Amino acid sequence: MQPSEVTLSGFPASASAEPLPVQSMAQLVAVLELQRHHPVISLRQALEQMGYVNAATLDRIQAEDAEYLRSQSGELVRRMLLTAEDLEHALARMAGIPEVDTVRFAVPPDAFQVLRVREARLNDVVPLGAAEDRFFIASYTPTDESLRRRLCELTGRSVSLVWASRAAIRSRLDLQESAGAAGAANARNLPPLSMPGYARGATGPATTGEADIELLVSQALIEIASGQEHEEAASAAESSGMVRMVKKMIDDALAQEASDIHIETNPGEQITLIRFRRDGDLEPYLHLPARLRSSLVSRIKIMSRLDIAERRRPQDGKINYADFGGPKLELRVAVMPTHDGLEDVVLRLLATTKPIPLAKLGLQPRDEDTFKRLSGHTFGLILAAGPTGSGKTTTLHSMLAEVNTGERKIWTAEDPIEITQPGLRQVQVNPKIGVTFAAAMRGFLRADPDIIMIGEIRDQETAKIAIEASLTGHLVLSTLHTNSASESVVRLLDLGMDPMNFADSLVGIVAQRLVRALCPHCAVPHRLGPGQFERLLAEYIERSSLSPAEGQRRLLAAAGVESPEQILVHTAAGCEKCSGKGYKGRMGIYEILENNPAIRELIQRHARPTELFEAAIASGMRSLRHDALEKLVQGKVDVKQARLSYI
């Protein structure tokens, strides 16, 4: 299912979506709850949705007089384009009135005691029963206010009208009459209409096949409308609507390769928004009625073993999805209290995967060679730097895959373990029991390692042990949360590292970003206009000591052309392959600082980041800016995504 606002039962969002007939009072209540958030449509939209009048005819009528599709809608009947019943059906659709199948509706026994069959036949209606202080009656003219007032007088109740066809109303009344004295019981036992994804019955979902998310939403609403407490519903069997809805949500996120699920609650009757983060951007997945927000949050808390009753402070937990019948997947759960006693939830999907080969990381050929050269060292310190979610761990595992041979013992300490490789001895960090990165490092040094990978250097203790290990014949890989390679050096020195030891231990630093890659199927090429190459060149050499001639040489070489006039840049267009977005997947942007005598000397005297940067550029390093703009002229990214990596 593509991330979009789902079609709610009974209320289609487009012409291709037909409403599901309501078959029970519980479903009717659920549909009415959903209807509160459904957009109002015009009569024209209703007619087009229902296929009663084609667009060309409507255009012609509207051109004559727009009022024909408003107050004078009866003109459509006069012209014999619609029957009176069809018009009433369209007006009901326009007003957001639910549709029921009166023949199969599970009418309670007392409904025909409130409105007798004789009175119902005189008014061409079917009583459906009471809910939420209202008595519901089916009519083929549900917008008729005089009819509603008359039925209020007959029943002595507050009446709400819903739509049903005249034929279905009369068929149900015939059945009711023929049942005689046992009519109420017979009516109650009439089989309800089956819904797609559901077994025959008013509520229970089918055990075979996978229901759509919108059907599971309806099922959850039905459970709540039936009086089930949300905690009980959340811990019920897999046939529970809420349980299955949460599982479907996680399955959809995994299928769509989402990295995170965001559940955003709102006060009052406002909808709860669920969004997926895909390729770095948040995309809408589902709108939920307010009635479901508590049960949804409670269900996730139960799965992650958090305190359901606690709503005042943040909570963190994890879900082992395999324990709930899903694939091997770990979800990190963060519950944050918001205003009005509500809670937002963010779930990070941490699927165990295999390492990506270096050739598929999006590296330039020169950078791929540098990666192999760095990972070929037998001792020293290699760092991957960048913000959260920039692919640092993926990069380190790709480097490990290059050196993961039977002759080497490799230990890793990670939080969490996202990527697995045969031959690696991987340890899950757990600070609650004292298994920190520093503690794991001390343990590894007693376990005869050749290569050690530490998930992150967060403190002075871990940094000190990592440098000591790298100086005693071990290759150590780790990550830092810094913006650039040169800033990473200063960050470690600020943690109290000895400049002499650090300078000797450092092999290289990889700073990186992830940006959205252009869809190769629909990206549109453009030649640079007058003055555009000059501006691109100025941006390329900005904040570096590169000359314009050297910058031009690099850009032309990257593009594989001989003159600026031949350079092509691409823009996002959108097609079926990329769901109309113009982007498909993500692309790494890299900056690799390789240690050398000049860099080592600057580290030893605690030089500023700008000095380190200029020395690295002079040694041949491509900055994030350089790599991004070179990939721009190669048609891999557009201008917007390129600039996101360095601005």
XYZ file of C-alpha atoms in Angstrom:
647
model
C 0.000 0.000 0.000
C 1.451 3.338 -1.010
C 1.636 5.967 1.691
C -1.531 7.969 1.270
C -4.688 8.804 3.099
C -6.638 5.570 3.142
C -10.204 5.227 1.917
C -12.484 4.964 4.908
C -15.278 2.402 4.924
C -18.438 3.884 3.613
C -16.781 7.030 2.245
C -14.707 6.691 -0.935
C -11.861 9.119 -1.503
C -11.933 8.752 -5.269
C -14.093 7.606 -8.085
C -12.475 4.199 -8.074
C -13.237 3.545 -4.422
C -16.728 2.258 -3.614
C -18.113 2.288 -0.090
C -18.590 -0.933 1.813
C -22.254 -1.481 2.843
C -22.756 -1.322 6.563
C -23.990 -4.570 8.026
C -24.300 -4.047 11.798
C -24.864 -1.319 14.355
C -21.269 -1.561 15.549
C -20.030 -0.959 12.015
C -22.457 1.913 11.569
C -21.118 3.644 14.686
C -17.568 3.084 13.474
C -18.311 4.518 10.040
C -19.957 7.575 11.577
C -16.827 8.155 13.648
C -14.691 7.985 10.523
C -17.091 10.249 8.628
C -16.272 13.148 10.951
C -12.866 13.468 9.273
C -13.992 12.799 5.699
C -13.915 15.813 3.390
C -17.205 17.205 2.101
C -17.760 16.578 -1.589
C -19.898 18.374 -4.135
C -22.902 16.944 -5.928
C -20.865 16.786 -9.097
C -18.142 14.755 -7.350
C -20.764 12.420 -5.928
C -22.342 11.839 -9.326
C -18.951 11.164 -10.916
C -17.948 8.796 -8.106
C -21.137 6.817 -8.469
C -21.010 6.750 -12.268
C -24.514 8.162 -12.672
C -23.572 10.980 -15.091
C -20.416 11.271 -17.149
C -18.083 14.256 -16.887
C -18.872 15.571 -20.380
C -22.592 15.772 -19.627
C -21.944 17.478 -16.313
C -19.643 19.998 -18.005
C -22.391 20.827 -20.479
C -25.030 21.252 -17.779
C -22.738 23.356 -15.619
C -21.908 25.589 -18.571
C -25.618 26.249 -19.069
C -26.220 27.101 -15.412
C -24.028 26.174 -12.451
C -27.086 26.232 -10.188
C -28.351 23.037 -11.801
C -25.766 21.190 -9.739
C -26.770 23.066 -6.596
C -30.237 24.165 -5.619
C -31.860 23.098 -8.902
C -30.413 19.585 -8.868
C -33.902 18.296 -9.698
C -33.207 19.475 -13.233
C -31.152 16.295 -13.666
C -34.291 14.247 -12.991
C -36.409 16.397 -15.303
C -33.933 15.809 -18.111
C -34.156 12.078 -17.349
C -30.446 11.867 -16.629
C -31.244 10.464 -13.174
C -34.143 8.802 -11.418
C -35.421 10.486 -8.292
C -33.945 7.671 -6.205
C -30.537 8.009 -7.890
C -30.570 11.720 -7.088
C -31.402 11.009 -3.452
C -28.565 8.485 -3.338
C -26.140 11.072 -4.714
C -27.360 13.734 -2.274
C -26.788 11.277 0.585
C -23.278 10.575 -0.656
C -22.691 14.313 -0.900
C -23.832 14.793 2.711
C -21.599 11.975 3.973
C -24.515 9.783 5.030
C -23.548 6.104 5.432
C -25.071 3.417 3.259
C -26.523 0.204 4.684
C -27.776 -3.077 3.282
C -31.077 -3.439 5.071
C -31.609 -7.037 3.916
C -28.512 -8.269 5.719
C -28.345 -5.697 8.500
C -28.326 -7.294 11.956
C -31.403 -5.493 13.302
C -31.893 -6.029 17.069
C -35.205 -7.608 18.161
C -36.563 -4.461 19.794
C -36.119 -2.164 16.765
C -39.451 -3.163 15.224
C -41.053 -2.647 18.621
C -40.087 1.033 18.456
C -41.283 1.394 14.858
C -43.785 -1.229 13.781
C -43.636 -2.866 10.365
C -46.906 -1.195 9.315
C -45.609 2.300 10.148
C -42.260 1.503 8.554
C -43.982 0.440 5.327
C -46.093 3.579 5.211
C -42.908 5.666 5.339
C -40.697 3.352 3.233
C -38.104 2.966 5.998
C -36.467 0.229 8.092
C -35.664 0.735 11.801
C -32.083 -0.327 12.551
C -31.755 0.172 16.305
C -30.389 2.623 18.872
C -26.793 3.708 19.566
C -25.215 6.785 21.145
C -28.591 8.265 22.200
C -29.899 8.092 18.642
C -32.319 5.804 16.862
C -31.137 4.952 13.358
C -33.563 4.416 10.494
C -32.778 3.551 6.870
C -34.485 5.556 4.127
C -33.934 6.138 0.425
C -34.545 9.871 1.113
C -32.327 10.456 4.163
C -31.965 14.176 3.429
C -35.721 14.718 3.839
C -35.993 16.726 7.061
C -39.794 16.491 7.182
C -39.525 12.688 7.116
C -37.017 12.744 9.966
C -39.275 14.951 12.116
C -42.269 12.683 11.436
C -40.284 9.616 12.482
C -39.171 11.404 15.650
C -42.843 11.897 16.537
C -43.722 8.265 15.722
C -40.876 6.750 17.731
C -40.501 9.299 20.478
C -36.749 9.127 19.850
C -34.036 11.315 18.399
C -33.840 9.883 14.864
C -30.880 9.832 12.467
C -31.441 8.720 8.873
C -29.041 6.630 6.777
C -29.369 5.624 3.139
C -30.613 2.325 1.700
C -32.142 1.543 -1.665
C -35.934 1.461 -1.943
C -35.821 -2.132 -3.203
C -33.692 -3.269 -0.242
C -35.987 -1.474 2.214
C -39.098 -3.161 0.802
C -37.386 -6.555 0.683
C -36.476 -6.288 4.352
C -39.994 -5.249 5.297
C -41.378 -8.217 3.312
C -39.047 -10.550 5.191
C -40.015 -9.009 8.486
C -43.720 -9.368 7.780
C -43.421 -12.938 6.573
C -41.565 -13.903 9.720
C -44.744 -13.272 11.717
C -44.471 -13.577 15.424
C -40.841 -14.688 15.191
C -39.882 -11.831 12.949
C -37.497 -10.152 15.377
C -35.603 -13.343 16.046
C -35.441 -14.230 12.404
C -34.262 -10.727 11.551
C -31.523 -10.955 14.127
C -30.242 -14.204 12.647
C -30.092 -13.043 9.050
C -26.520 -13.486 7.786
C -24.648 -10.193 7.461
C -22.934 -9.211 4.246
C -19.292 -10.331 4.102
C -16.661 -7.617 3.722
C -13.416 -8.200 1.822
C -10.821 -9.600 4.220
C -13.488 -10.654 6.733
C -15.155 -13.937 7.473
C -18.952 -14.119 7.499
C -19.996 -12.414 10.685
C -20.429 -8.953 12.045
C -16.947 -8.420 13.393
C -14.403 -11.218 13.191
C -11.661 -10.873 10.572
C -10.928 -13.754 8.293
C -8.120 -16.029 9.331
C -6.902 -16.450 5.789
C -5.474 -13.665 3.722
C -4.320 -10.264 4.873
C -6.885 -7.562 5.449
C -6.266 -4.035 4.220
C -5.309 -1.483 6.833
C -8.596 0.427 6.434
C -10.585 -2.705 7.217
C -8.502 -3.285 10.326
C -9.136 0.307 11.390
C -12.853 -0.337 11.070
C -12.471 -3.577 13.012
C -10.692 -1.796 15.864
C -13.416 0.853 15.987
C -16.040 -1.865 16.090
C -14.332 -3.459 19.090
C -14.299 -0.156 20.953
C -17.893 0.572 19.956
C -18.794 -2.848 21.354
C -17.441 -1.766 24.763
C -14.044 -3.514 24.837
C -11.394 -1.749 26.887
C -8.361 -0.822 24.837
C -5.947 -2.651 27.128
C -7.971 -5.831 26.750
C -8.249 -5.392 23.013
C -4.497 -4.869 22.698
C -3.657 -8.072 24.537
C -6.317 -10.178 22.829
C -5.766 -12.896 20.257
C -4.306 -12.117 16.820
C -7.813 -11.787 15.492
C -8.220 -8.538 17.459
C -8.561 -5.563 15.148
C -6.056 -3.364 16.994
C -3.472 -6.146 17.243
C -3.749 -6.887 13.544
C -3.759 -3.190 12.643
C -0.460 -2.581 14.454
C 1.074 -5.660 12.849
C -0.100 -4.520 9.414
C 1.358 -1.062 10.031
C 4.774 -2.518 10.881
C 4.631 -4.938 7.940
C 3.795 -2.073 5.568
C 6.649 0.012 6.955
C 9.047 -2.872 6.420
C 7.737 -3.534 2.889
C 8.082 0.151 1.973
C 11.638 0.200 3.375
C 10.772 2.832 5.951
C 13.340 3.573 8.627
C 10.911 4.994 11.204
C 7.210 5.057 12.073
C 5.906 8.297 13.601
C 2.596 8.247 15.503
C 1.433 11.800 16.192
C -1.612 12.253 18.443
C -3.726 15.400 18.679
C -6.179 16.675 21.306
C -9.948 16.523 21.174
C -11.499 14.963 18.104
C -8.533 15.690 15.849
C -7.114 12.794 13.883
C -4.001 10.852 14.819
C -1.442 11.000 12.017
C 0.858 8.065 11.244
C 3.819 8.793 8.993
C 6.683 6.719 7.602
C 10.194 8.049 7.120
C 11.396 6.839 3.723
C 14.670 7.893 2.135
C 15.012 10.561 4.809
C 11.588 12.212 4.292
C 8.373 11.773 6.264
C 5.421 10.574 4.196
C 1.783 10.188 5.345
C 0.602 6.625 5.824
C -2.663 6.670 7.739
C -5.140 8.990 9.438
C -6.794 7.468 12.509
C -9.905 8.657 14.361
C -9.260 10.119 17.798
C -11.082 7.214 19.418
C -8.248 4.829 18.508
C -5.244 6.809 19.744
C -5.210 5.444 23.311
C -5.577 1.829 22.266
C -2.864 2.227 19.610
C -0.332 3.676 22.066
C -1.274 1.064 24.677
C -0.763 -1.759 22.197
C 2.745 -0.544 21.345
C 3.565 -0.128 25.047
C 2.484 -3.700 25.704
C 4.641 -5.005 22.845
C 7.673 -3.066 24.154
C 6.988 -3.943 27.836
C 6.537 -0.345 28.935
C 4.312 1.051 31.673
C 0.839 1.562 30.214
C -0.326 3.734 33.093
C 2.641 6.125 32.906
C 1.830 9.095 30.658
C 3.833 11.871 32.323
C 7.422 11.014 31.418
C 9.267 9.710 28.330
C 9.757 5.965 28.010
C 12.152 3.939 25.869
C 11.831 0.311 24.947
C 12.272 -2.218 22.190
C 10.131 -4.738 20.357
C 11.443 -8.069 19.124
C 9.026 -8.383 16.227
C 9.698 -12.097 15.777
C 7.958 -12.649 19.139
C 4.742 -11.351 17.572
C 4.780 -13.484 14.458
C 6.764 -11.076 12.273
C 10.153 -11.409 10.575
C 13.472 -10.964 12.382
C 13.229 -7.294 13.207
C 13.931 -5.111 16.218
C 12.015 -1.884 16.760
C 13.344 0.814 19.059
C 10.393 2.539 20.737
C 10.373 6.099 22.072
C 7.203 7.329 23.807
C 7.040 11.079 24.420
C 4.337 12.822 26.491
C 2.719 15.791 24.774
C 0.031 18.272 25.783
C -3.393 17.324 27.110
C -2.066 14.072 28.540
C -1.392 12.600 25.106
C 1.644 10.664 23.908
C 3.519 10.491 20.624
C 5.399 7.355 19.598
C 8.366 6.879 17.274
C 9.434 3.386 16.230
C 12.779 2.846 14.505
C 12.955 -0.284 12.356
C 16.228 -2.128 12.798
C 16.085 -5.051 10.422
C 19.086 -7.333 10.505
C 20.692 -7.133 7.087
C 23.832 -8.095 5.231
C 26.683 -5.660 4.547
C 26.638 -3.630 1.341
C 29.666 -4.200 -0.897
C 31.931 -1.183 -1.307
C 31.096 -1.078 -5.018
C 27.428 -0.366 -4.175
C 27.939 2.438 -1.659
C 27.938 5.118 -4.353
C 31.662 5.796 -4.014
C 33.666 7.483 -6.712
C 36.367 5.113 -8.084
C 39.112 7.083 -6.301
C 37.201 6.869 -3.001
C 36.630 3.144 -3.388
C 40.382 2.683 -3.792
C 40.979 4.812 -0.691
C 38.487 2.729 1.307
C 40.302 -0.455 0.351
C 43.640 1.105 1.237
C 42.360 2.190 4.673
C 40.807 -1.167 5.495
C 44.013 -2.919 4.437
C 45.903 -1.550 7.457
C 46.725 -4.091 10.153
C 46.547 -1.565 12.996
C 45.398 1.985 13.643
C 42.142 3.905 14.040
C 39.532 4.442 11.313
C 36.567 6.712 12.038
C 33.243 7.295 10.278
C 31.759 10.713 11.053
C 28.390 12.261 10.361
C 24.970 12.993 11.867
C 22.500 10.336 12.974
C 21.183 8.318 10.051
C 23.993 9.194 7.658
C 25.052 5.558 7.122
C 28.178 5.446 9.279
C 27.604 1.909 10.569
C 26.818 0.706 7.046
C 30.134 2.131 5.826
C 32.133 0.440 8.591
C 30.473 -2.917 7.952
C 31.275 -2.587 4.240
C 34.912 -2.028 5.182
C 34.821 -5.024 7.527
C 33.439 -7.169 4.715
C 36.624 -6.405 2.764
C 38.856 -7.804 5.521
C 36.550 -10.461 6.968
C 38.657 -13.516 6.200
C 39.292 -16.694 8.074
C 42.717 -15.499 9.168
C 41.402 -12.618 11.275
C 39.424 -12.452 14.508
C 36.922 -9.583 14.415
C 34.960 -8.357 17.452
C 32.214 -5.731 17.306
C 30.273 -3.919 20.040
C 27.095 -2.356 18.671
C 23.909 -0.711 19.892
C 21.961 -2.212 18.260
C 23.288 -4.964 16.010
C 21.784 -3.979 12.643
C 24.081 -5.785 10.216
C 25.349 -9.342 10.602
C 28.246 -11.060 8.900
C 29.433 -14.669 9.206
C 32.719 -14.750 11.055
C 32.140 -11.606 13.112
C 31.776 -11.964 16.875
C 29.137 -9.358 17.629
C 28.194 -8.080 21.093
C 25.019 -6.160 21.920
C 25.711 -3.210 24.214
C 23.463 -3.104 27.292
C 24.332 -0.300 29.754
C 21.691 -1.548 32.228
C 23.869 -4.571 33.022
C 27.182 -2.770 32.639
C 27.964 -3.788 29.042
C 29.065 -0.379 27.742
C 31.300 0.343 24.754
C 34.254 0.868 27.084
C 33.564 -2.377 28.971
C 33.242 -4.293 25.706
C 36.547 -2.831 24.489
C 38.356 -3.973 27.629
C 36.868 -7.445 27.170
C 37.862 -7.624 23.502
C 41.497 -6.859 24.301
C 41.594 -10.041 26.385
C 40.024 -12.098 23.587
C 42.929 -11.988 21.096
C 41.336 -9.679 18.456
C 42.788 -8.590 15.145
C 40.075 -6.052 14.343
C 37.681 -4.277 16.696
C 34.641 -2.217 15.768
C 32.998 0.030 18.368
C 29.574 1.361 17.518
C 30.283 4.884 18.734
C 32.902 6.840 20.681
C 30.789 8.788 23.139
C 33.137 9.538 26.015
C 36.743 9.952 27.038
C 37.078 6.421 28.420
C 35.983 4.747 25.173
C 38.185 7.065 23.079
C 41.224 6.382 25.253
C 40.821 2.601 25.091
C 40.249 2.741 21.303
C 43.487 4.690 20.744
C 45.439 2.417 23.081
C 44.125 -0.645 21.237
C 45.049 0.848 17.861
C 48.596 1.493 19.100
C 49.059 -2.075 20.312
C 48.619 -3.840 16.983
C 44.828 -3.794 16.466
C 42.767 -2.205 13.730
C 39.964 -0.246 15.429
C 36.887 1.114 13.645
C 34.330 3.423 15.225
C 31.913 6.317 14.596
C 31.628 9.916 15.759
C 28.759 12.398 15.627
C 30.607 15.265 13.948
C 30.019 17.290 10.795
C 33.310 16.833 8.954
C 36.574 14.908 9.002
C 38.626 17.850 10.297
C 36.114 18.540 13.086
C 36.379 14.899 14.173
C 40.066 15.382 14.952
C 39.356 18.402 17.138
C 36.456 16.615 18.849
C 38.688 13.756 20.013
C 41.403 16.126 21.143
C 38.779 18.042 23.138
C 37.834 14.770 24.852
C 41.321 14.772 26.336
C 43.199 12.556 23.902
C 46.961 12.834 23.821
C 47.794 14.567 20.500
C 50.958 12.505 19.985
C 49.228 9.146 20.481
C 46.188 10.161 18.472
C 48.318 11.422 15.570
C 50.202 8.124 15.492
C 47.106 5.932 15.749
C 44.876 7.660 13.170
C 44.633 5.949 9.775
C 41.777 7.952 8.272
C 38.395 9.586 8.802
C 35.359 9.200 6.539
C 32.768 11.975 6.853
C 29.508 11.300 5.040
C 25.925 12.298 4.340
C 22.973 10.574 2.746
C 20.894 12.399 0.138
C 18.055 11.286 -2.112
C 19.211 9.850 -5.411
C 17.481 10.760 -8.659
C 15.249 8.110 -10.155
C 17.216 6.768 -13.136
C 13.996 6.097 -15.066
C 12.606 9.625 -15.180
C 15.384 12.136 -14.373
C 15.299 14.940 -16.948
C 18.661 16.180 -18.328
C 19.331 19.880 -18.912
C 22.316 21.703 -20.364
C 23.757 24.512 -18.300
C 22.614 27.944 -19.370
C 24.754 31.083 -19.774
C 26.728 31.795 -16.643
C 25.524 28.660 -14.832
C 28.788 26.786 -15.144
C 30.691 29.774 -13.774
C 28.400 29.845 -10.743
C 28.745 26.078 -10.319
C 32.530 26.365 -10.496
C 32.573 29.206 -7.950
C 30.498 27.085 -5.589
C 32.820 24.104 -6.141
C 36.017 25.921 -5.170
C 34.441 27.986 -2.383
C 36.107 27.596 1.048
C 39.117 25.824 -0.439
C 42.441 26.819 -1.917
C 41.633 25.237 -5.283
C 42.212 27.393 -8.332
C 39.420 27.889 -10.891
C 41.467 25.935 -13.444
C 41.824 22.950 -11.101
C 38.143 23.124 -10.155
C 37.106 23.135 -13.807
C 39.407 20.226 -14.570
C 37.844 18.172 -11.762
C 34.251 18.945 -12.786
C 34.862 18.107 -16.444
C 36.619 14.874 -15.487
C 33.734 13.907 -13.196
C 31.181 14.577 -15.943
C 33.305 12.772 -18.545
C 33.153 15.676 -21.017
C 35.669 18.019 -22.597
C 33.938 21.391 -22.282
C 31.469 23.063 -19.890
C 28.875 23.292 -22.687
C 28.616 19.494 -22.702
C 27.787 19.174 -18.999
C 24.277 17.936 -18.215
C 22.499 18.365 -14.895
C 19.335 16.429 -14.087
C 16.098 17.301 -12.303
C 13.484 15.115 -10.665
C 10.366 14.408 -12.727
C 8.398 11.476 -11.302
C 7.178 8.191 -12.734
C 5.595 4.912 -11.670
C 8.970 3.482 -10.664
C 9.473 6.176 -8.018
C 5.789 6.702 -7.096
C 5.829 10.092 -8.803
C 8.512 11.562 -6.518
C 11.456 11.756 -8.901
C 13.775 10.134 -6.345
C 14.590 6.501 -5.723
C 16.847 5.354 -2.896
C 19.659 7.313 -1.323
C 23.157 8.251 -2.347
C 26.200 8.625 -0.099
C 28.285 11.811 -0.219
C 31.787 11.269 1.175
C 34.819 13.167 2.446
C 37.870 11.012 3.241
C 40.775 12.410 5.253
C 43.733 10.058 4.961
C 46.487 10.602 7.513
C 49.935 11.620 6.244
C 53.006 13.385 7.709
C 51.523 16.852 7.162
C 48.222 15.926 8.829
C 50.059 14.146 11.636
C 52.114 17.247 12.415
C 48.992 19.432 12.543
C 47.286 17.004 14.934
C 50.307 16.953 17.221
C 50.216 20.724 17.625
C 46.432 20.781 18.053
C 45.753 22.739 14.852
C 42.414 24.337 14.050
C 39.869 22.504 11.828
C 40.440 24.983 8.960
C 44.162 24.199 8.913
C 43.490 20.468 8.885
C 40.919 20.912 6.110
C 43.274 22.893 3.865
C 46.104 20.410 4.416
C 43.789 17.524 3.504
C 42.584 19.342 0.352
C 46.192 19.982 -0.637
C 46.828 16.239 -0.209
C 44.047 15.399 -2.673
C 40.986 15.048 -0.444
C 37.565 15.750 -1.966
C 35.329 17.544 0.502
C 31.622 16.838 0.929
C 30.988 19.854 -1.303
C 33.304 18.527 -4.006
C 31.837 15.028 -3.987
C 28.258 16.320 -4.051
C 28.817 18.663 -6.996
C 30.736 16.024 -8.913
C 27.789 13.664 -8.477
C 25.537 16.496 -9.642
C 27.308 16.717 -13.032
C 27.263 12.904 -13.194
C 23.444 12.955 -13.083
C 23.204 11.051 -9.801
C 21.659 13.845 -7.701
C 19.983 17.172 -8.378
C 21.061 20.611 -7.176
C 18.787 20.594 -4.129
C 20.032 17.256 -2.794
C 23.662 18.086 -3.563
C 23.512 21.260 -1.497
C 21.807 19.516 1.416
C 25.031 17.596 2.013
C 27.216 20.607 2.722
C 25.063 23.663 3.445
